[in-house]
Coordinates of C-alpha atoms in Angstrom, one line a residue:
M1 CA -140.2 59.8 -4.7
K2 CA -136.7 60.0 -6.0
S3 CA -138.0 61.3 -9.4
E4 CA -140.2 63.8 -7.7
T5 CA -137.3 65.1 -5.6
Q6 CA -135.1 65.3 -8.8
G7 CA -138.0 67.2 -10.6
K8 CA -138.3 69.7 -7.7
S9 CA -134.5 70.2 -7.6
K10 CA -134.4 70.8 -11.4
H11 CA -137.3 73.2 -11.1
M12 CA -135.6 75.1 -8.3
G13 CA -132.4 75.2 -10.3
E14 CA -134.2 76.6 -13.4
L15 CA -135.9 79.2 -11.1
K16 CA -132.6 80.3 -9.6
R17 CA -131.0 80.5 -13.1
G18 CA -133.9 82.7 -14.2
Q19 CA -133.4 85.0 -11.3
V20 CA -129.7 85.3 -11.9
I21 CA -130.3 86.2 -15.6
L22 CA -132.9 88.9 -14.6
V23 CA -130.4 90.4 -12.2
T24 CA -127.8 90.3 -14.9
Y25 CA -130.1 92.2 -17.2
L26 CA -130.6 94.8 -14.4
I27 CA -126.8 95.2 -13.9
A28 CA -126.3 95.7 -17.7
T29 CA -129.1 98.3 -17.8
I30 CA -127.8 100.3 -14.9
E31 CA -124.2 100.3 -16.3
L32 CA -125.3 101.3 -19.8
T33 CA -127.6 104.0 -18.4
F34 CA -124.6 105.6 -16.6
V35 CA -122.3 105.2 -19.6
F36 CA -124.8 107.1 -21.9
M37 CA -125.4 109.6 -19.1
Q38 CA -121.7 110.6 -19.0
L39 CA -121.4 110.6 -22.8
G40 CA -123.9 113.4 -23.0
V41 CA -122.0 115.7 -20.6
M42 CA -118.4 114.8 -21.6
P43 CA -118.2 117.4 -24.5
Y44 CA -119.3 120.2 -22.1
L45 CA -117.0 119.1 -19.3
A46 CA -114.1 118.9 -21.8
K47 CA -114.9 122.3 -23.1
S48 CA -115.1 123.8 -19.6
L49 CA -111.6 122.6 -18.9
G50 CA -110.3 124.2 -22.1
L51 CA -110.1 121.2 -24.4
D52 CA -110.7 122.0 -28.1
S53 CA -112.3 119.7 -30.7
V54 CA -109.0 118.1 -31.6
G55 CA -108.2 117.4 -28.0
F56 CA -111.7 116.0 -27.4
G57 CA -111.0 113.7 -30.4
Y58 CA -107.8 112.4 -28.7
L59 CA -109.8 111.8 -25.5
Q60 CA -112.4 109.7 -27.3
T61 CA -109.7 107.8 -29.2
T62 CA -107.9 107.1 -25.8
F63 CA -111.2 105.6 -24.5
G64 CA -111.6 103.5 -27.7
V65 CA -108.0 102.2 -27.6
L66 CA -108.3 101.2 -23.9
Q67 CA -111.6 99.4 -24.6
L68 CA -110.1 97.7 -27.6
V69 CA -107.1 96.4 -25.6
G70 CA -109.2 95.5 -22.6
G71 CA -112.0 93.5 -24.3
P72 CA -110.0 90.2 -24.9
I73 CA -108.2 90.6 -21.5
F74 CA -111.5 91.0 -19.7
G75 CA -112.8 87.9 -21.5
R76 CA -109.7 85.9 -20.4
F77 CA -110.2 87.2 -16.8
A78 CA -113.9 86.0 -16.9
D79 CA -112.8 82.5 -18.1
Q80 CA -110.1 82.1 -15.5
F81 CA -111.8 83.7 -12.4
G82 CA -115.5 83.4 -13.2
T83 CA -118.3 85.6 -14.4
R84 CA -119.0 86.9 -10.8
A85 CA -115.5 88.2 -10.4
A86 CA -115.6 89.7 -14.0
L87 CA -118.9 91.6 -13.4
I88 CA -117.6 92.9 -10.0
L89 CA -114.4 94.1 -11.8
S90 CA -116.4 95.9 -14.5
C91 CA -118.8 97.6 -12.0
A92 CA -115.9 98.5 -9.7
S93 CA -113.9 99.9 -12.6
G94 CA -117.0 102.0 -13.5
S95 CA -117.0 103.4 -9.9
V96 CA -113.3 104.4 -10.2
F97 CA -114.0 105.9 -13.6
F98 CA -116.7 108.2 -12.2
L99 CA -114.6 108.9 -9.1
L100 CA -111.7 110.2 -11.2
L101 CA -114.2 112.1 -13.5
S102 CA -115.8 113.8 -10.4
I103 CA -112.4 115.3 -9.5
S104 CA -111.4 116.2 -13.0
T105 CA -110.4 119.8 -12.5
S106 CA -107.7 119.7 -15.2
I107 CA -107.1 118.1 -18.6
P108 CA -104.5 115.5 -17.3
I109 CA -106.9 114.2 -14.7
L110 CA -109.6 114.0 -17.4
F111 CA -107.4 111.8 -19.5
L112 CA -106.4 109.8 -16.4
S113 CA -110.2 109.1 -15.8
R114 CA -110.2 107.1 -19.0
L115 CA -107.8 104.4 -17.6
P116 CA -110.5 102.3 -15.8
A117 CA -112.2 101.8 -19.3
V118 CA -109.8 98.9 -19.8
F119 CA -112.0 96.8 -17.5
M120 CA -115.4 98.5 -18.1
H121 CA -117.1 95.7 -20.0
G122 CA -120.4 95.2 -18.4
L123 CA -122.2 94.1 -21.6
P124 CA -119.7 91.3 -22.4
G125 CA -119.8 90.3 -18.7
A126 CA -123.6 90.0 -18.9
Q127 CA -123.3 88.1 -22.1
K128 CA -120.9 85.7 -20.4
V129 CA -123.4 85.0 -17.5
I130 CA -126.2 84.4 -20.0
T131 CA -124.1 82.2 -22.2
D132 CA -123.1 80.1 -19.2
L133 CA -126.7 79.7 -17.9
T134 CA -128.6 79.1 -21.2
A135 CA -128.7 76.1 -23.5
P136 CA -127.3 76.7 -27.0
S137 CA -130.8 76.6 -28.6
Q138 CA -132.0 79.4 -26.3
R139 CA -128.8 81.5 -26.5
A140 CA -129.7 83.8 -29.4
D141 CA -133.0 84.7 -27.8
A142 CA -131.5 85.4 -24.3
L143 CA -128.6 87.4 -25.8
G144 CA -131.1 89.4 -28.0
K145 CA -132.9 90.6 -24.9
L146 CA -129.8 92.5 -23.8
G147 CA -130.7 94.8 -26.7
L148 CA -133.7 95.8 -24.5
C149 CA -131.2 96.9 -21.8
F150 CA -129.2 98.8 -24.4
G151 CA -132.2 100.7 -25.6
I152 CA -133.3 101.6 -22.0
G153 CA -129.8 102.7 -21.3
I154 CA -129.8 105.1 -24.3
I155 CA -133.2 106.6 -23.6
I156 CA -132.9 107.0 -19.8
G157 CA -129.1 107.8 -19.8
S158 CA -129.3 110.5 -22.4
A159 CA -132.4 112.1 -20.9
L160 CA -131.1 111.9 -17.3
G161 CA -127.7 113.3 -18.2
G162 CA -129.3 116.4 -19.9
I163 CA -131.8 117.1 -17.1
L164 CA -129.3 116.7 -14.2
S165 CA -126.6 118.7 -15.8
T166 CA -129.0 121.5 -16.8
K167 CA -130.8 121.8 -13.5
F168 CA -128.0 121.0 -11.0
G169 CA -124.7 121.4 -12.7
I170 CA -122.3 119.5 -15.0
F171 CA -120.9 117.3 -12.3
T172 CA -124.2 116.1 -10.9
P173 CA -124.7 113.3 -13.5
I174 CA -121.1 112.2 -12.6
Y175 CA -121.9 112.0 -8.9
V176 CA -125.0 110.0 -9.6
G177 CA -123.0 107.7 -11.8
L178 CA -120.5 107.1 -9.0
V179 CA -123.2 106.2 -6.5
G180 CA -125.0 104.1 -9.0
S181 CA -121.9 102.2 -10.0
L182 CA -121.1 101.4 -6.3
I183 CA -124.7 100.1 -5.9
N184 CA -124.2 98.0 -9.1
T185 CA -121.0 96.5 -7.7
M186 CA -122.9 95.5 -4.5
I187 CA -125.7 93.9 -6.6
A188 CA -123.1 91.9 -8.5
M189 CA -121.4 90.7 -5.3
V190 CA -124.7 89.7 -3.6
W191 CA -126.8 88.2 -6.5
I192 CA -124.4 86.7 -9.0
P193 CA -123.3 83.2 -7.8
S194 CA -119.8 81.8 -8.2
P195 CA -119.5 79.9 -10.4
A196 CA -122.4 80.6 -12.7
K197 CA -121.8 77.5 -14.7
S198 CA -123.2 74.1 -14.1
K199 CA -120.9 71.6 -12.4
S200 CA -120.2 69.7 -15.6
E201 CA -119.2 72.8 -17.4
H202 CA -117.1 73.9 -14.5
G203 CA -115.3 70.6 -14.5
E204 CA -114.6 71.1 -18.2
A205 CA -113.3 74.6 -17.5
E206 CA -110.8 73.3 -15.0
H207 CA -109.3 71.0 -17.6
S208 CA -109.4 73.5 -20.4
T209 CA -106.3 75.0 -21.9
S210 CA -107.9 78.4 -21.3
Q211 CA -107.1 78.0 -17.7
S212 CA -103.4 77.9 -18.4
G213 CA -101.2 80.9 -19.1
S214 CA -101.6 84.5 -18.2
V215 CA -104.8 86.6 -18.5
F216 CA -102.7 88.8 -20.9
S217 CA -101.6 85.8 -23.1
I218 CA -102.1 86.8 -26.7
R219 CA -101.4 83.3 -27.9
E220 CA -104.4 82.0 -25.9
I221 CA -106.6 84.7 -27.4
L222 CA -105.5 84.0 -31.0
R223 CA -105.9 80.3 -30.4
L224 CA -109.7 80.7 -30.6
M225 CA -109.5 82.1 -34.1
K226 CA -108.2 78.7 -35.3
F227 CA -111.5 76.9 -34.4
P228 CA -113.6 76.0 -37.5
G229 CA -115.6 78.9 -38.8
V230 CA -114.5 81.4 -36.1
M231 CA -112.2 83.6 -38.2
E232 CA -114.8 83.7 -41.1
I233 CA -117.7 84.7 -38.9
F234 CA -115.6 87.2 -36.9
L235 CA -114.5 88.9 -40.2
V236 CA -118.1 89.1 -41.3
K237 CA -119.0 90.7 -38.0
V238 CA -116.2 93.3 -38.3
F239 CA -116.7 94.3 -42.0
S240 CA -120.5 94.1 -42.4
G241 CA -121.2 97.0 -40.0
F242 CA -118.0 98.9 -40.4
P243 CA -119.1 101.5 -43.0
I244 CA -122.3 102.2 -40.9
G245 CA -120.1 102.4 -37.8
L246 CA -118.0 105.1 -39.5
F247 CA -121.2 107.0 -40.4
L248 CA -122.5 106.8 -36.8
I249 CA -119.2 108.1 -35.4
M250 CA -119.5 111.2 -37.8
F251 CA -123.2 111.5 -37.1
S252 CA -122.8 114.5 -34.7
I253 CA -121.2 116.5 -37.5
I254 CA -123.5 115.1 -40.2
S255 CA -126.6 115.9 -38.2
M256 CA -125.6 119.6 -38.1
D257 CA -124.1 120.0 -41.6
F258 CA -126.2 117.6 -43.7
F259 CA -129.5 117.4 -41.8
G260 CA -129.4 120.8 -40.2
L261 CA -130.5 119.6 -36.8
E262 CA -130.2 121.4 -33.5
A263 CA -128.8 119.7 -30.3
V264 CA -132.3 119.1 -29.0
E265 CA -133.5 117.5 -32.3
S266 CA -130.4 115.3 -32.3
G267 CA -131.4 114.2 -28.8
Y268 CA -134.9 113.2 -30.0
L269 CA -133.3 111.3 -32.8
M270 CA -131.1 109.3 -30.3
S271 CA -134.2 108.5 -28.3
Y272 CA -136.0 107.3 -31.4
F273 CA -133.0 105.0 -32.0
G274 CA -133.2 103.8 -28.4
V275 CA -136.9 102.9 -28.8
L276 CA -136.2 101.0 -32.1
Q277 CA -133.3 99.2 -30.4
M278 CA -135.6 98.0 -27.6
V279 CA -138.4 96.8 -29.9
V280 CA -136.2 95.1 -32.5
Q281 CA -133.6 93.4 -30.3
G282 CA -135.9 92.8 -27.3
L283 CA -138.8 91.3 -29.3
V284 CA -138.1 90.7 -33.0
V285 CA -134.7 89.1 -32.8
G286 CA -135.8 86.6 -30.2
K287 CA -138.8 85.5 -32.2
L288 CA -136.9 85.1 -35.4
S289 CA -134.2 83.1 -33.7
K290 CA -136.8 80.5 -32.6
H291 CA -138.0 79.9 -36.2
C292 CA -135.0 80.3 -38.4
T293 CA -131.5 78.8 -38.4
E294 CA -128.6 81.1 -37.5
R295 CA -127.1 80.7 -41.0
T296 CA -130.3 82.0 -42.5
L297 CA -130.4 84.9 -40.1
L298 CA -126.8 85.8 -40.7
R299 CA -127.4 86.0 -44.5
L300 CA -130.6 88.0 -43.9
S301 CA -128.8 90.6 -41.7
V302 CA -126.0 91.1 -44.3
L303 CA -128.6 91.4 -47.1
V304 CA -130.6 94.0 -45.1
F305 CA -127.4 95.8 -44.4
A306 CA -126.8 96.0 -48.2
G307 CA -130.3 97.5 -48.6
V308 CA -129.5 100.0 -45.8
G309 CA -126.4 101.0 -47.8
L310 CA -128.5 101.7 -50.9
G311 CA -131.0 103.7 -48.9
M312 CA -128.2 105.8 -47.4
A313 CA -126.8 106.4 -50.8
L314 CA -130.1 107.8 -51.9
M315 CA -131.3 109.7 -48.8
R316 CA -131.7 113.5 -48.9
T317 CA -133.5 114.5 -45.6
V318 CA -133.7 113.4 -42.0
W319 CA -137.1 111.9 -42.6
H320 CA -135.4 109.5 -45.1
Y321 CA -132.9 108.6 -42.4
C322 CA -135.7 107.9 -39.9
I323 CA -137.2 105.4 -42.4
I324 CA -133.8 103.8 -43.0
A325 CA -133.2 103.6 -39.3
L326 CA -135.7 100.7 -38.9
P327 CA -133.8 98.2 -41.1
L328 CA -130.5 99.6 -39.9
V329 CA -131.3 98.8 -36.3
F330 CA -132.7 95.4 -37.3
A331 CA -129.5 94.5 -39.2
F332 CA -127.2 95.8 -36.5
S333 CA -129.1 94.0 -33.7
M334 CA -129.5 90.7 -35.6
L335 CA -125.9 90.6 -36.8
G336 CA -124.5 91.3 -33.4
T337 CA -126.7 88.8 -31.6
I338 CA -126.3 86.0 -34.2
T339 CA -122.6 86.3 -34.6
D340 CA -122.1 86.4 -30.8
S341 CA -124.2 83.2 -30.5
I342 CA -122.4 81.4 -33.3
L343 CA -119.0 82.3 -32.0
T344 CA -119.7 81.2 -28.4
K345 CA -121.0 77.9 -29.7
A346 CA -117.9 77.4 -31.9
V347 CA -115.4 77.4 -28.9
P348 CA -115.4 75.3 -25.7
S349 CA -117.7 76.6 -22.9
S350 CA -114.6 77.4 -20.9
D351 CA -113.5 79.9 -23.6
T352 CA -116.8 81.8 -24.1
G353 CA -115.6 84.8 -22.0
T354 CA -112.5 85.3 -24.1
M355 CA -114.6 84.9 -27.3
L356 CA -117.1 87.5 -26.1
G357 CA -114.3 89.8 -25.1
I358 CA -112.9 89.6 -28.7
C359 CA -116.4 90.3 -30.0
A360 CA -116.7 93.3 -27.7
S361 CA -113.5 94.8 -29.2
V362 CA -115.2 95.3 -32.6
Q363 CA -116.9 98.6 -31.6
P364 CA -113.8 100.1 -29.9
L365 CA -111.9 99.2 -33.0
T366 CA -114.4 101.2 -35.1
R367 CA -114.3 104.1 -32.5
T368 CA -110.4 104.1 -32.7
V369 CA -109.9 104.2 -36.5
G370 CA -113.3 105.7 -37.3
P371 CA -112.8 109.4 -36.8
T372 CA -109.8 109.5 -39.2
I373 CA -111.3 107.3 -42.0
G374 CA -114.9 108.7 -41.5
G375 CA -113.5 112.3 -41.6
V376 CA -111.7 111.6 -44.9
L377 CA -114.7 109.9 -46.5
Y378 CA -117.1 112.7 -45.4
K379 CA -114.8 115.6 -46.5
R380 CA -113.8 114.2 -49.9
F381 CA -116.8 112.2 -51.0
G382 CA -119.8 113.4 -49.0
V383 CA -122.3 111.7 -46.7
H384 CA -123.5 109.3 -49.5
S385 CA -120.1 107.7 -49.7
F386 CA -120.9 105.8 -46.5
G387 CA -124.0 104.3 -48.2
Y388 CA -122.2 103.2 -51.3
L389 CA -119.4 101.6 -49.2
Q390 CA -121.9 99.8 -47.1
L391 CA -123.7 98.5 -50.2
I392 CA -120.6 97.2 -51.9
V393 CA -119.1 95.6 -48.8
N394 CA -122.3 93.7 -47.9
I395 CA -123.1 92.5 -51.4
V396 CA -119.6 90.9 -51.5
L397 CA -120.1 89.4 -48.0
F398 CA -123.6 88.1 -49.0
V399 CA -122.2 86.4 -52.1
Y400 CA -119.4 84.9 -49.9
L401 CA -121.9 83.6 -47.4
L402 CA -124.1 82.0 -50.1
K403 CA -121.2 80.2 -51.7
S404 CA -119.1 79.2 -48.6
K405 CA -119.8 76.3 -46.3
I406 CA -118.8 77.7 -43.0
P407 CA -119.3 75.0 -40.3
L408 CA -121.9 76.2 -37.7
R409 CA -123.2 74.4 -34.7
E410 CA -126.8 75.3 -35.3
Q411 CA -129.8 74.5 -33.1
K412 CA -133.3 76.1 -33.4
A413 CA -135.3 76.6 -30.3
H414 CA -138.7 75.0 -30.7

């Protein structure tokens, strides 16, 4: 009888964890949809307020810097106050963001609306919940499914932003984003338990050094880089996709100048990327993570990235780019998922939020320095320079990964 009761209790626990993970996917999808929805209308809103291209660049850089600074801080907050509080903070920050955006009748208020971006980290928050509720052997697969949310966000957000702004005015997507973010905050408050961790992990967290010191403690953030293999994997994560990141930042200009695309055609290309993202990260990454070790998948993603670099160096038309996009999305998705999984396993469970926050700062870092570096590369050496740089960087990283013996806590899911 006792074993039956324990079995039922365990089954109910697994059922509840599954429901929480599904709700987390829903929260991430909603937040990403609204983020991509406002990205589509931001250039037009900025232009209507009299902001030129240089000023718009400053606006984007401001957003990137705030996200860069806020990532590790948000992670520390999640470790100290729990994933529920962190997700609520992210959704509430999104609500304030859209509220300020909805009353942006001048350039100063438009810049002020960027401030809540410091705590708008729904994806790392969702990753933290999934990391807490999954076994290490299932982590890569579960994290990979967040790519499905990302792809849905790109497709629905981009399309919805265009339709709403065209038919009902430029502020309509912003009003929809405000209402949706408030609903998302309520979903997080009602459905995400506190704490999301198991009791044993929660007890460990209470005795962890991560619980000491301020949320803003840089020493505590840097402490994680001293764990075996963390610095090496993090640098691979940063540098492997950096040249492609520069290319994607400059893509709006490249699509017009190099490919000769109209705005509508660029939108179709973004939707194509969204579909690839959904298929690759939602289905392919999870299956591969069950049959291959993380070390193998890390090397594979870097090698594919090198091949993508070669393809970009040789491409001439947008159709070439559409072909290259498949291995590009695969490498991006695989590298992001596997490095996140490796890095969260390399630190104590009580520090996974901070580690995910540090990982989340990689893209804002690229967005911050990217416009300057990418602009110089494109003007002086042309679009193919991104491909050559990508090829060289990833060949060096691949050789390093083959020769080095980075300690990894690897487990395959069978």
